[in-house]
Amino acid sequence: MAESRATSRLSAILSHLPFVSAAPSAIEVAVAELQAAFPAEQLSLDVKTLKRFGQSWGSFSPPAPAAIVVHAESTADVVKVVNIAVKHRITLIPVAGKTSLEGQFLPPSCCNPPSADTRLPSGKLNEEEQTVATRPTIQLSLARMDKIIAVHAQDGQAVVQPGVGWQSLNEELAELGHKLFFPIDPAPGAQFGGMVGVGGSGTNAVGYGTMRAEWIQGMEVVLMNGEVINTRGKGRSRKSSTGWDTGRLFLGSEGTLGIITSLTVRLAPLIPLKAALTSFPSVASAVSAVVEIIGAGLSPTSLELLDGTSIRGMNLAELLPYKLEEEPTVMMRFSSPLEEVVNVALDKVKEIVAKNGGRPLRVARDDKESTKIWGARKAQYWSQQLLIGEGCRTLLTDICVPISRLAEFVERSELDVAQSGLLAPIVAHIGDGNVHRAILYKLKEGEVEAPPEVAKLASKLSKLAIELEGTCAGEHGIGTTKRKYLREELGAGTLNLMRRIKAELDPLGLLNPGKVIYETLEEEEESKT
């Protein structure tokens, strides 16, 4: 009976979500209240800014500018915006570094343009800038909340606002003379709010884990009722078994459950890194070597795989002072405060590489060469585009499979790529089975959407990963592009639990709606057709 009542209540809550909208006058009143509550420099109503916030270079979604962008500078600012949005039933989308790739911060469908007199001197809209007002939206930018509030060096902690970038934090730590750093290294420009939102990672994941590990030790979060909570209270202890781990609710929630306004992050000792690389006759032999390296307890910081096509792009970009063989290549890094420990590990790696048919291991001679090698790896997104030249566009896929099934994924996905007629080079975090195939394409004159083969190939790769006991999203999150795979990957029970949590924390369905999960079961069913 209790379960039946809960189900009925959930159905009642969810049934109205797709109809949450505001009358045309409601957004005007909300904008007026925002203008009264904030100075002009914290509000954006101009075309250029709204379009910039309403599109993502990593998404297929068309531009969808919001009605207004509010640039928060404090937790109090966030609370004000939340209260105004809820009062007038306006969709609210938090955004920070804008480096996400799955449409996480884009307004749902398309949103109403601002008043004509704020856009063009003529008071009219250019054709390309006209949108249909289906759901008025406020975008809440957290990028100006970019303060490092405190560094507790002895505790290996820092307290940061969501607009702080991981690179900025590391630069500040270096300037302060602290031999500490934050080791999770996603895309350049990524900020902590978004990094926590998608549960991201980077090239250091094999050694340090992901954002879902214990690198986030506490968060201040604004809920949709205007309440401000701290997931660990006032505590900063390294560990705690007090109560439920409520912070986990917000890790990977992609801005759908609450708005993070500060974070206590864990720092790691900064120790020297040495890079090395080698190539193999096949992906299977490269995977075999990596499994042995990890199994031998050699504790690499990074293990990356680039296929021969990606190496061709690297060579075209001349990112290294020497050309590499266009073969499956493993780039790796080892770290230790003791140089002799790294040297012993690399000697063992040389044996493992030779055993698996690899070329002689090329070890960086000094820090400068190590930095150069890893810089080439980090620039792969751009060097791959040289493979088809000017006008290249990229859909970067993001699957993860057990390492033991990585070679099978690559082999089977090669057939899918060949059938598509597209070019899709590989960059993989091979140490944890996370594979990015970069689907490269060009638009023909007059086209605005990617060829259908692009989306079809991406879908095949996601489904193959799930078939191989993996996931459709290794580190980029779900957004709007991966929602259709969640039922198959997570199961109906988990998905229903996620819906109940969303309904409890955001009963009006205003906070970043339609991200991670569909707003209704009906919408999910329609997506299958």
Short mmCIF file of C-alpha atoms in Angstrom, two decimals:
data_model
loop_
_atom_site.label_atom_id
_atom_site.label_comp_id
_atom_site.label_asym_id
_atom_site.label_seq_id
_atom_site.Cartn_x
_atom_site.Cartn_y
_atom_site.Cartn_z
CA MET A 1 0.00 0.00 0.00
CA ALA A 2 2.82 2.40 0.92
CA GLU A 3 4.55 1.61 -2.34
CA SER A 4 1.30 2.26 -4.22
CA ARG A 5 0.84 5.65 -2.51
CA ALA A 6 4.47 6.57 -3.28
CA THR A 7 4.00 5.56 -6.91
CA SER A 8 0.81 7.61 -7.15
CA ARG A 9 2.54 10.64 -5.62
CA LEU A 10 5.48 10.26 -8.01
CA SER A 11 3.14 9.98 -10.98
CA ALA A 12 1.31 13.09 -9.88
CA ILE A 13 4.56 15.03 -9.56
CA LEU A 14 6.00 13.81 -12.82
CA SER A 15 2.80 14.24 -14.79
CA HIS A 16 3.05 18.03 -14.74
CA LEU A 17 6.77 18.36 -15.44
CA PRO A 18 6.58 18.70 -19.24
CA PHE A 19 4.03 21.48 -18.81
CA VAL A 20 6.18 23.55 -16.46
CA SER A 21 6.44 26.83 -18.27
CA ALA A 22 5.69 30.48 -17.78
CA ALA A 23 3.19 32.71 -19.43
CA PRO A 24 4.92 35.20 -21.75
CA SER A 25 4.57 37.90 -19.09
CA ALA A 26 6.14 35.77 -16.37
CA ILE A 27 9.62 35.89 -17.89
CA GLU A 28 9.31 39.64 -18.36
CA VAL A 29 8.42 40.03 -14.69
CA ALA A 30 11.29 37.70 -13.69
CA VAL A 31 13.77 39.68 -15.80
CA ALA A 32 12.52 42.90 -14.24
CA GLU A 33 13.03 41.46 -10.75
CA LEU A 34 16.54 40.31 -11.70
CA GLN A 35 17.30 43.81 -12.98
CA ALA A 36 16.13 45.23 -9.67
CA ALA A 37 18.14 42.72 -7.65
CA PHE A 38 21.46 42.88 -9.55
CA PRO A 39 23.65 45.62 -11.04
CA ALA A 40 23.66 45.79 -14.83
CA GLU A 41 27.17 44.33 -15.08
CA GLN A 42 25.88 41.05 -13.64
CA LEU A 43 23.18 40.65 -16.28
CA SER A 44 23.51 39.84 -19.98
CA LEU A 45 20.68 40.43 -22.43
CA ASP A 46 22.71 41.10 -25.57
CA VAL A 47 22.60 38.81 -28.59
CA LYS A 48 26.28 37.94 -28.64
CA THR A 49 26.43 36.74 -25.03
CA LEU A 50 23.12 34.91 -25.14
CA LYS A 51 24.11 33.03 -28.29
CA ARG A 52 27.50 32.17 -26.82
CA PHE A 53 25.88 30.69 -23.72
CA GLY A 54 23.20 28.99 -25.79
CA GLN A 55 25.47 26.78 -27.83
CA SER A 56 28.25 24.26 -27.31
CA TRP A 57 31.03 23.46 -29.74
CA GLY A 58 30.91 19.85 -28.63
CA SER A 59 27.19 19.31 -29.15
CA PHE A 60 24.90 18.70 -32.13
CA SER A 61 22.19 20.79 -30.48
CA PRO A 62 21.25 23.98 -32.37
CA PRO A 63 21.81 27.35 -30.70
CA ALA A 64 19.12 28.03 -28.08
CA PRO A 65 19.70 31.34 -26.31
CA ALA A 66 18.09 31.88 -22.92
CA ALA A 67 16.12 34.98 -22.01
CA ILE A 68 18.89 36.26 -19.75
CA VAL A 69 22.26 35.25 -18.31
CA VAL A 70 22.91 36.15 -14.67
CA HIS A 71 26.55 36.25 -13.58
CA ALA A 72 26.56 35.21 -9.92
CA GLU A 73 29.39 36.41 -7.69
CA SER A 74 28.34 34.84 -4.37
CA THR A 75 26.19 32.17 -2.79
CA ALA A 76 23.70 34.91 -1.87
CA ASP A 77 23.42 35.79 -5.58
CA VAL A 78 22.61 32.17 -6.40
CA VAL A 79 19.89 32.06 -3.74
CA LYS A 80 18.32 35.24 -5.17
CA VAL A 81 18.18 33.79 -8.67
CA VAL A 82 16.77 30.48 -7.45
CA ASN A 83 14.00 32.24 -5.53
CA ILE A 84 13.03 34.39 -8.52
CA ALA A 85 13.08 31.42 -10.89
CA VAL A 86 10.89 29.32 -8.58
CA LYS A 87 8.51 32.20 -7.88
CA HIS A 88 7.80 32.65 -11.58
CA ARG A 89 8.24 28.99 -12.64
CA ILE A 90 11.19 29.79 -14.92
CA THR A 91 13.65 27.12 -16.05
CA LEU A 92 17.09 27.65 -14.47
CA ILE A 93 20.34 26.30 -15.89
CA PRO A 94 23.68 26.63 -14.05
CA VAL A 95 26.80 26.96 -16.21
CA ALA A 96 30.50 27.59 -15.58
CA GLY A 97 33.44 26.69 -17.85
CA LYS A 98 31.28 25.60 -20.83
CA THR A 99 33.67 22.78 -21.77
CA SER A 100 31.11 19.97 -21.46
CA LEU A 101 30.42 17.97 -24.59
CA GLU A 102 26.99 16.39 -24.15
CA GLY A 103 24.73 19.47 -24.06
CA GLN A 104 24.72 19.73 -20.26
CA PHE A 105 24.28 23.50 -20.05
CA LEU A 106 22.12 24.12 -23.12
CA PRO A 107 18.55 25.36 -22.65
CA PRO A 108 15.82 22.78 -23.31
CA SER A 109 14.47 22.83 -26.86
CA CYS A 110 14.78 26.51 -27.69
CA CYS A 111 14.02 29.38 -25.45
CA ASN A 112 12.52 32.80 -25.81
CA PRO A 113 14.71 35.62 -27.14
CA PRO A 114 15.05 38.77 -25.07
CA SER A 115 13.00 41.85 -25.82
CA ALA A 116 13.74 43.18 -29.29
CA ASP A 117 14.98 46.53 -28.03
CA THR A 118 17.88 44.87 -26.18
CA ARG A 119 19.20 43.08 -29.24
CA LEU A 120 19.64 45.23 -32.32
CA PRO A 121 19.65 49.00 -32.84
CA SER A 122 16.81 48.51 -35.32
CA GLY A 123 14.70 46.74 -32.72
CA LYS A 124 14.42 43.77 -35.09
CA LEU A 125 15.96 40.30 -35.10
CA ASN A 126 18.29 38.92 -37.72
CA GLU A 127 16.75 35.80 -39.31
CA GLU A 128 19.51 33.57 -37.97
CA GLU A 129 18.88 34.83 -34.45
CA GLN A 130 15.14 34.21 -34.30
CA THR A 131 14.00 31.44 -31.97
CA VAL A 132 10.65 30.05 -30.93
CA ALA A 133 9.78 30.77 -27.31
CA THR A 134 8.89 27.32 -26.01
CA ARG A 135 10.35 27.52 -22.51
CA PRO A 136 11.65 30.76 -21.02
CA THR A 137 15.00 30.15 -19.37
CA ILE A 138 17.49 31.84 -17.06
CA GLN A 139 21.10 30.75 -17.37
CA LEU A 140 23.08 31.20 -14.16
CA SER A 141 26.78 31.61 -14.85
CA LEU A 142 29.09 30.69 -11.98
CA ALA A 143 32.28 31.62 -13.85
CA ARG A 144 32.79 34.80 -11.78
CA MET A 145 32.72 32.74 -8.58
CA ASP A 146 36.38 32.02 -9.18
CA LYS A 147 37.99 32.58 -5.79
CA ILE A 148 40.31 30.17 -4.02
CA ILE A 149 38.83 30.70 -0.58
CA ALA A 150 41.49 28.89 1.44
CA VAL A 151 44.48 26.56 1.15
CA HIS A 152 45.13 24.20 4.05
CA ALA A 153 48.54 22.92 2.98
CA GLN A 154 49.19 20.69 5.98
CA ASP A 155 45.83 19.01 5.50
CA GLY A 156 46.29 18.69 1.74
CA GLN A 157 43.08 20.64 1.06
CA ALA A 158 41.81 23.72 -0.71
CA VAL A 159 38.41 25.40 -0.60
CA VAL A 160 37.35 26.78 -3.98
CA GLN A 161 34.36 28.32 -5.67
CA PRO A 162 32.81 26.52 -8.68
CA GLY A 163 34.29 28.92 -11.25
CA VAL A 164 37.89 28.04 -10.31
CA GLY A 165 39.66 25.98 -12.95
CA TRP A 166 41.82 23.02 -11.99
CA GLN A 167 44.73 24.62 -13.85
CA SER A 168 44.23 27.94 -12.06
CA LEU A 169 44.30 26.19 -8.70
CA ASN A 170 47.52 24.37 -9.56
CA GLU A 171 49.13 27.59 -10.79
CA GLU A 172 48.15 29.36 -7.55
CA LEU A 173 49.53 26.52 -5.43
CA ALA A 174 52.83 26.76 -7.31
CA GLU A 175 53.00 30.54 -6.83
CA LEU A 176 52.40 30.10 -3.11
CA GLY A 177 55.28 27.64 -2.95
CA HIS A 178 53.17 24.65 -1.95
CA LYS A 179 54.39 21.35 -3.38
CA LEU A 180 50.80 20.22 -3.86
CA PHE A 181 48.47 19.95 -6.83
CA PHE A 182 45.00 18.83 -7.82
CA PRO A 183 45.65 15.76 -9.97
CA ILE A 184 42.41 15.28 -11.95
CA ASP A 185 43.15 16.77 -15.37
CA PRO A 186 40.17 17.06 -17.75
CA ALA A 187 40.03 19.52 -20.66
CA PRO A 188 41.89 22.81 -20.38
CA GLY A 189 39.46 25.43 -19.16
CA ALA A 190 37.35 23.02 -17.14
CA GLN A 191 36.13 24.47 -13.84
CA PHE A 192 35.30 22.67 -10.61
CA GLY A 193 31.55 23.17 -10.79
CA GLY A 194 31.30 21.37 -14.11
CA MET A 195 33.98 18.81 -13.24
CA VAL A 196 31.92 17.72 -10.25
CA GLY A 197 28.73 17.98 -12.27
CA VAL A 198 29.81 15.36 -14.82
CA GLY A 199 32.06 13.33 -12.51
CA GLY A 200 34.91 13.83 -14.98
CA SER A 201 38.51 12.70 -15.07
CA GLY A 202 41.48 12.88 -17.47
CA THR A 203 44.83 11.37 -18.34
CA ASN A 204 45.79 10.86 -14.68
CA ALA A 205 42.82 8.63 -13.87
CA VAL A 206 44.80 5.39 -13.81
CA GLY A 207 46.99 6.79 -11.04
CA TYR A 208 44.66 9.16 -9.17
CA GLY A 209 41.13 8.09 -10.04
CA THR A 210 38.27 10.38 -11.09
CA MET A 211 36.19 13.19 -9.60
CA ARG A 212 33.94 10.46 -8.19
CA ALA A 213 36.79 9.27 -5.95
CA GLU A 214 37.46 11.06 -2.65
CA TRP A 215 38.93 14.21 -4.21
CA ILE A 216 35.81 16.20 -3.28
CA GLN A 217 35.50 16.22 0.49
CA GLY A 218 32.60 18.59 0.97
CA MET A 219 30.30 20.93 -0.93
CA GLU A 220 28.11 23.93 -0.27
CA VAL A 221 24.95 23.52 -2.34
CA VAL A 222 21.94 25.76 -2.96
CA LEU A 223 18.74 23.71 -3.23
CA MET A 224 15.68 24.70 -5.24
CA ASN A 225 13.81 25.76 -2.09
CA GLY A 226 16.49 28.40 -1.53
CA GLU A 227 18.14 26.50 1.31
CA VAL A 228 21.94 26.37 1.53
CA ILE A 229 23.43 23.10 2.79
CA ASN A 230 26.93 21.82 3.45
CA THR A 231 27.26 18.13 2.63
CA ARG A 232 29.88 17.61 5.35
CA GLY A 233 28.67 20.31 7.74
CA LYS A 234 31.63 22.32 9.04
CA GLY A 235 33.98 19.33 9.06
CA ARG A 236 37.23 19.08 7.09
CA SER A 237 38.52 15.78 8.45
CA ARG A 238 40.20 13.51 5.89
CA LYS A 239 37.57 10.84 6.44
CA SER A 240 34.16 10.50 8.02
CA SER A 241 31.55 7.78 8.46
CA THR A 242 28.90 10.18 9.74
CA GLY A 243 25.52 9.76 8.10
CA TRP A 244 24.78 9.27 4.44
CA ASP A 245 27.27 10.55 1.88
CA THR A 246 24.94 13.26 0.60
CA GLY A 247 27.71 14.78 -1.48
CA ARG A 248 27.47 11.77 -3.77
CA LEU A 249 24.01 12.91 -4.82
CA PHE A 250 25.51 15.96 -6.51
CA LEU A 251 28.60 14.28 -7.98
CA GLY A 252 27.61 13.52 -11.57
CA SER A 253 24.16 15.13 -11.23
CA GLU A 254 24.99 17.65 -13.99
CA GLY A 255 23.29 20.57 -12.28
CA THR A 256 19.91 18.85 -12.01
CA LEU A 257 19.61 18.50 -8.21
CA GLY A 258 21.26 21.58 -6.73
CA ILE A 259 23.74 24.37 -7.50
CA ILE A 260 27.24 23.93 -6.06
CA THR A 261 28.67 27.18 -4.70
CA SER A 262 31.88 26.00 -3.01
CA LEU A 263 33.93 22.82 -2.70
CA THR A 264 36.57 21.45 -0.39
CA VAL A 265 39.00 19.52 -2.59
CA ARG A 266 41.76 17.15 -1.67
CA LEU A 267 45.29 17.85 -2.94
CA ALA A 268 48.14 15.46 -3.74
CA PRO A 269 51.90 15.87 -3.23
CA LEU A 270 53.57 17.28 -6.33
CA ILE A 271 56.21 14.78 -7.37
CA PRO A 272 58.34 14.51 -10.52
CA LEU A 273 56.87 12.82 -13.59
CA LYS A 274 58.74 10.97 -16.33
CA ALA A 275 57.08 10.25 -19.68
CA ALA A 276 57.81 7.43 -22.08
CA LEU A 277 56.22 5.95 -25.19
CA THR A 278 56.33 2.94 -27.43
CA SER A 279 54.30 1.39 -30.25
CA PHE A 280 52.94 -2.07 -30.90
CA PRO A 281 51.94 -4.12 -33.94
CA SER A 282 48.31 -4.24 -32.78
CA VAL A 283 45.91 -2.84 -30.20
CA ALA A 284 45.63 -6.33 -28.70
CA SER A 285 49.36 -6.48 -27.97
CA ALA A 286 49.27 -2.95 -26.52
CA VAL A 287 46.41 -3.93 -24.19
CA SER A 288 48.26 -7.09 -23.17
CA ALA A 289 51.31 -5.01 -22.21
CA VAL A 290 49.22 -2.52 -20.24
CA VAL A 291 47.49 -5.27 -18.29
CA GLU A 292 50.90 -6.67 -17.37
CA ILE A 293 52.22 -3.23 -16.34
CA ILE A 294 49.28 -2.68 -14.02
CA GLY A 295 49.35 -6.26 -12.73
CA ALA A 296 53.04 -5.97 -11.89
CA GLY A 297 52.24 -3.22 -9.37
CA LEU A 298 54.32 -0.63 -11.19
CA SER A 299 51.71 2.08 -10.42
CA PRO A 300 51.83 4.31 -13.51
CA THR A 301 50.30 7.76 -13.22
CA SER A 302 49.04 7.71 -16.81
CA LEU A 303 48.59 5.11 -19.55
CA GLU A 304 47.26 6.40 -22.88
CA LEU A 305 46.64 4.67 -26.21
CA LEU A 306 46.65 6.38 -29.60
CA ASP A 307 45.95 4.41 -32.74
CA GLY A 308 48.00 4.79 -35.89
CA THR A 309 45.55 7.30 -37.37
CA SER A 310 45.86 9.58 -34.34
CA ILE A 311 49.65 9.33 -34.56
CA ARG A 312 49.41 10.41 -38.20
CA GLY A 313 47.61 13.56 -37.03
CA MET A 314 50.27 14.15 -34.38
CA ASN A 315 52.97 13.85 -37.02
CA LEU A 316 51.11 16.28 -39.31
CA ALA A 317 50.95 18.79 -36.46
CA GLU A 318 54.69 18.34 -35.77
CA LEU A 319 53.98 18.30 -32.05
CA LEU A 320 57.18 16.37 -31.33
CA PRO A 321 60.68 17.00 -32.68
CA TYR A 322 60.63 13.49 -34.19
CA LYS A 323 58.17 11.47 -36.26
CA LEU A 324 56.49 8.47 -34.66
CA GLU A 325 55.63 5.18 -36.33
CA GLU A 326 51.97 5.26 -37.32
CA GLU A 327 51.10 2.29 -35.14
CA PRO A 328 49.09 1.76 -31.93
CA THR A 329 51.13 3.78 -29.44
CA VAL A 330 51.11 3.76 -25.66
CA MET A 331 52.17 6.95 -23.91
CA MET A 332 52.82 6.62 -20.19
CA ARG A 333 53.99 8.53 -17.15
CA PHE A 334 55.50 7.34 -13.89
CA SER A 335 56.05 9.40 -10.77
CA SER A 336 57.96 9.06 -7.52
CA PRO A 337 59.94 11.36 -5.23
CA LEU A 338 62.82 8.90 -5.76
CA GLU A 339 64.25 8.87 -9.29
CA GLU A 340 65.66 5.39 -8.82
CA VAL A 341 62.16 4.03 -8.17
CA VAL A 342 60.97 5.41 -11.52
CA ASN A 343 64.03 4.00 -13.28
CA VAL A 344 63.42 0.52 -11.83
CA ALA A 345 59.78 0.68 -12.94
CA LEU A 346 60.76 1.75 -16.45
CA ASP A 347 63.31 -1.08 -16.70
CA LYS A 348 60.52 -3.52 -15.90
CA VAL A 349 58.24 -1.80 -18.44
CA LYS A 350 60.91 -2.27 -21.11
CA GLU A 351 60.84 -6.02 -20.47
CA ILE A 352 57.05 -6.14 -20.66
CA VAL A 353 56.99 -4.09 -23.88
CA ALA A 354 59.55 -6.36 -25.55
CA LYS A 355 57.66 -9.47 -24.45
CA ASN A 356 54.51 -8.14 -26.15
CA GLY A 357 56.21 -7.25 -29.44
CA GLY A 358 56.55 -3.52 -28.86
CA ARG A 359 59.25 -1.26 -30.19
CA PRO A 360 62.03 -0.15 -27.81
CA LEU A 361 60.69 2.14 -25.10
CA ARG A 362 61.50 5.80 -25.71
CA VAL A 363 62.03 7.47 -22.31
CA ALA A 364 62.08 11.26 -21.96
CA ARG A 365 65.59 12.52 -21.26
CA ASP A 366 64.47 15.35 -18.97
CA ASP A 367 61.44 17.27 -17.68
CA LYS A 368 61.31 19.38 -20.82
CA GLU A 369 60.90 16.34 -23.06
CA SER A 370 58.35 14.80 -20.67
CA THR A 371 56.31 17.99 -20.89
CA LYS A 372 56.62 17.99 -24.68
CA ILE A 373 55.41 14.39 -24.97
CA TRP A 374 52.40 15.02 -22.75
CA GLY A 375 51.62 18.29 -24.47
CA ALA A 376 51.37 16.35 -27.74
CA ARG A 377 48.95 13.94 -26.12
CA LYS A 378 46.82 16.76 -24.73
CA ALA A 379 46.65 18.41 -28.16
CA GLN A 380 45.19 15.36 -29.89
CA TYR A 381 41.71 16.82 -30.28
CA TRP A 382 43.16 19.51 -32.53
CA SER A 383 45.86 17.51 -34.32
CA GLN A 384 43.30 14.87 -35.36
CA GLN A 385 41.42 17.53 -37.28
CA LEU A 386 44.38 17.90 -39.64
CA LEU A 387 43.49 14.46 -40.96
CA ILE A 388 40.64 15.86 -43.04
CA GLY A 389 41.73 19.49 -43.12
CA GLU A 390 40.05 22.86 -42.87
CA GLY A 391 36.41 22.79 -41.89
CA CYS A 392 36.78 19.58 -39.88
CA ARG A 393 34.24 19.04 -37.12
CA THR A 394 34.47 16.47 -34.37
CA LEU A 395 32.03 14.39 -32.37
CA LEU A 396 34.09 13.04 -29.51
CA THR A 397 32.64 9.78 -28.22
CA ASP A 398 33.26 8.59 -24.67
CA ILE A 399 32.78 4.94 -23.78
CA CYS A 400 34.46 2.79 -21.17
CA VAL A 401 34.78 -0.99 -21.02
CA PRO A 402 36.65 -3.43 -18.79
CA ILE A 403 40.31 -3.39 -19.87
CA SER A 404 40.06 -7.10 -20.70
CA ARG A 405 37.46 -6.23 -23.36
CA LEU A 406 39.10 -3.10 -24.75
CA ALA A 407 40.83 -4.89 -27.64
CA GLU A 408 37.52 -6.51 -28.58
CA PHE A 409 35.78 -3.13 -28.52
CA VAL A 410 38.41 -1.60 -30.80
CA GLU A 411 38.31 -4.53 -33.22
CA ARG A 412 34.52 -4.64 -33.49
CA SER A 413 34.16 -0.87 -33.65
CA GLU A 414 36.61 -0.80 -36.57
CA LEU A 415 33.95 -2.63 -38.59
CA ASP A 416 31.34 -0.03 -37.62
CA VAL A 417 33.69 2.80 -38.60
CA ALA A 418 34.47 1.16 -41.95
CA GLN A 419 30.76 0.70 -42.71
CA SER A 420 30.06 4.36 -41.89
CA GLY A 421 32.63 5.65 -44.36
CA LEU A 422 33.85 8.10 -41.71
CA LEU A 423 37.24 8.63 -40.09
CA ALA A 424 37.25 8.00 -36.33
CA PRO A 425 40.75 7.88 -34.79
CA ILE A 426 41.23 6.60 -31.24
CA VAL A 427 42.61 8.24 -28.14
CA ALA A 428 42.04 6.06 -25.09
CA HIS A 429 42.80 6.19 -21.41
CA ILE A 430 43.90 2.60 -21.82
CA GLY A 431 44.76 2.18 -18.15
CA ASP A 432 41.06 2.26 -17.26
CA GLY A 433 39.42 1.21 -20.53
CA ASN A 434 38.06 4.65 -21.47
CA VAL A 435 38.01 5.04 -25.27
CA HIS A 436 37.40 8.22 -27.24
CA ARG A 437 36.78 7.71 -30.94
CA ALA A 438 36.81 11.17 -32.52
CA ILE A 439 34.30 11.03 -35.38
CA LEU A 440 35.57 13.52 -37.96
CA TYR A 441 33.33 15.05 -40.62
CA LYS A 442 32.74 18.13 -42.73
CA LEU A 443 29.53 19.95 -43.50
CA LYS A 444 28.60 20.50 -47.11
CA GLU A 445 27.67 23.98 -48.23
CA GLY A 446 24.34 24.97 -46.73
CA GLU A 447 24.30 22.16 -44.16
CA VAL A 448 23.90 22.97 -40.49
CA GLU A 449 23.58 19.48 -39.03
CA ALA A 450 26.07 16.62 -39.08
CA PRO A 451 25.50 13.85 -41.62
CA PRO A 452 23.21 11.13 -40.19
CA GLU A 453 26.09 8.64 -40.37
CA VAL A 454 27.81 10.51 -37.53
CA ALA A 455 25.01 10.02 -35.01
CA LYS A 456 24.47 6.44 -36.19
CA LEU A 457 28.12 5.56 -35.60
CA ALA A 458 28.13 7.21 -32.17
CA SER A 459 25.04 5.22 -31.22
CA LYS A 460 26.60 1.94 -32.35
CA LEU A 461 29.69 2.62 -30.24
CA SER A 462 27.63 3.34 -27.11
CA LYS A 463 25.54 0.20 -27.56
CA LEU A 464 28.64 -1.91 -28.18
CA ALA A 465 30.24 -0.63 -24.98
CA ILE A 466 27.18 -1.56 -22.92
CA GLU A 467 27.11 -5.01 -24.58
CA LEU A 468 30.72 -5.50 -23.48
CA GLU A 469 29.83 -4.78 -19.83
CA GLY A 470 30.90 -1.16 -20.10
CA THR A 471 29.30 2.27 -20.09
CA CYS A 472 28.17 4.81 -22.65
CA ALA A 473 29.86 7.62 -20.67
CA GLY A 474 33.32 7.18 -19.20
CA GLU A 475 33.97 10.78 -18.14
CA HIS A 476 31.92 13.26 -20.19
CA GLY A 477 28.57 12.66 -18.52
CA ILE A 478 25.11 12.17 -20.03
CA GLY A 479 23.59 15.57 -20.81
CA THR A 480 20.92 15.11 -23.47
CA THR A 481 22.85 12.91 -25.87
CA LYS A 482 23.23 9.72 -23.79
CA ARG A 483 19.88 9.60 -21.96
CA LYS A 484 18.47 6.95 -24.28
CA TYR A 485 21.06 4.39 -23.13
CA LEU A 486 20.51 4.69 -19.37
CA ARG A 487 17.64 2.22 -19.07
CA GLU A 488 19.69 -0.49 -20.76
CA GLU A 489 22.83 0.32 -18.79
CA LEU A 490 21.46 1.06 -15.32
CA GLY A 491 18.17 -0.81 -15.29
CA ALA A 492 14.61 0.34 -14.61
CA GLY A 493 14.94 0.24 -10.82
CA THR A 494 17.92 2.58 -10.66
CA LEU A 495 16.35 4.91 -13.21
CA ASN A 496 13.13 5.09 -11.21
CA LEU A 497 15.10 5.88 -8.04
CA MET A 498 16.85 8.72 -9.89
CA ARG A 499 13.46 10.07 -10.93
CA ARG A 500 12.20 10.00 -7.33
CA ILE A 501 15.28 11.86 -6.09
CA LYS A 502 14.89 14.47 -8.82
CA ALA A 503 11.20 14.94 -7.97
CA GLU A 504 12.02 15.38 -4.27
CA LEU A 505 14.80 17.95 -4.72
CA ASP A 506 13.29 19.75 -7.72
CA PRO A 507 9.51 19.12 -7.58
CA LEU A 508 8.72 21.76 -10.20
CA GLY A 509 11.27 20.35 -12.63
CA LEU A 510 12.88 23.76 -13.20
CA LEU A 511 16.56 22.98 -12.59
CA ASN A 512 18.35 21.99 -15.81
CA PRO A 513 15.39 19.89 -16.96
CA GLY A 514 15.82 17.05 -19.42
CA LYS A 515 19.47 16.44 -18.59
CA VAL A 516 20.67 12.98 -17.48
CA ILE A 517 17.11 11.60 -17.46
CA TYR A 518 14.10 12.38 -19.61
CA GLU A 519 11.50 14.57 -17.96
CA THR A 520 8.78 11.97 -18.48
CA LEU A 521 8.51 8.31 -19.36
CA GLU A 522 6.49 9.36 -22.41
CA GLU A 523 9.38 11.46 -23.68
CA GLU A 524 11.71 8.53 -23.18
CA GLU A 525 9.40 6.29 -25.21
CA GLU A 526 9.16 8.88 -27.99
CA SER A 527 12.97 8.97 -28.23
CA LYS A 528 12.97 5.34 -29.32
CA THR A 529 10.95 6.04 -32.45
#
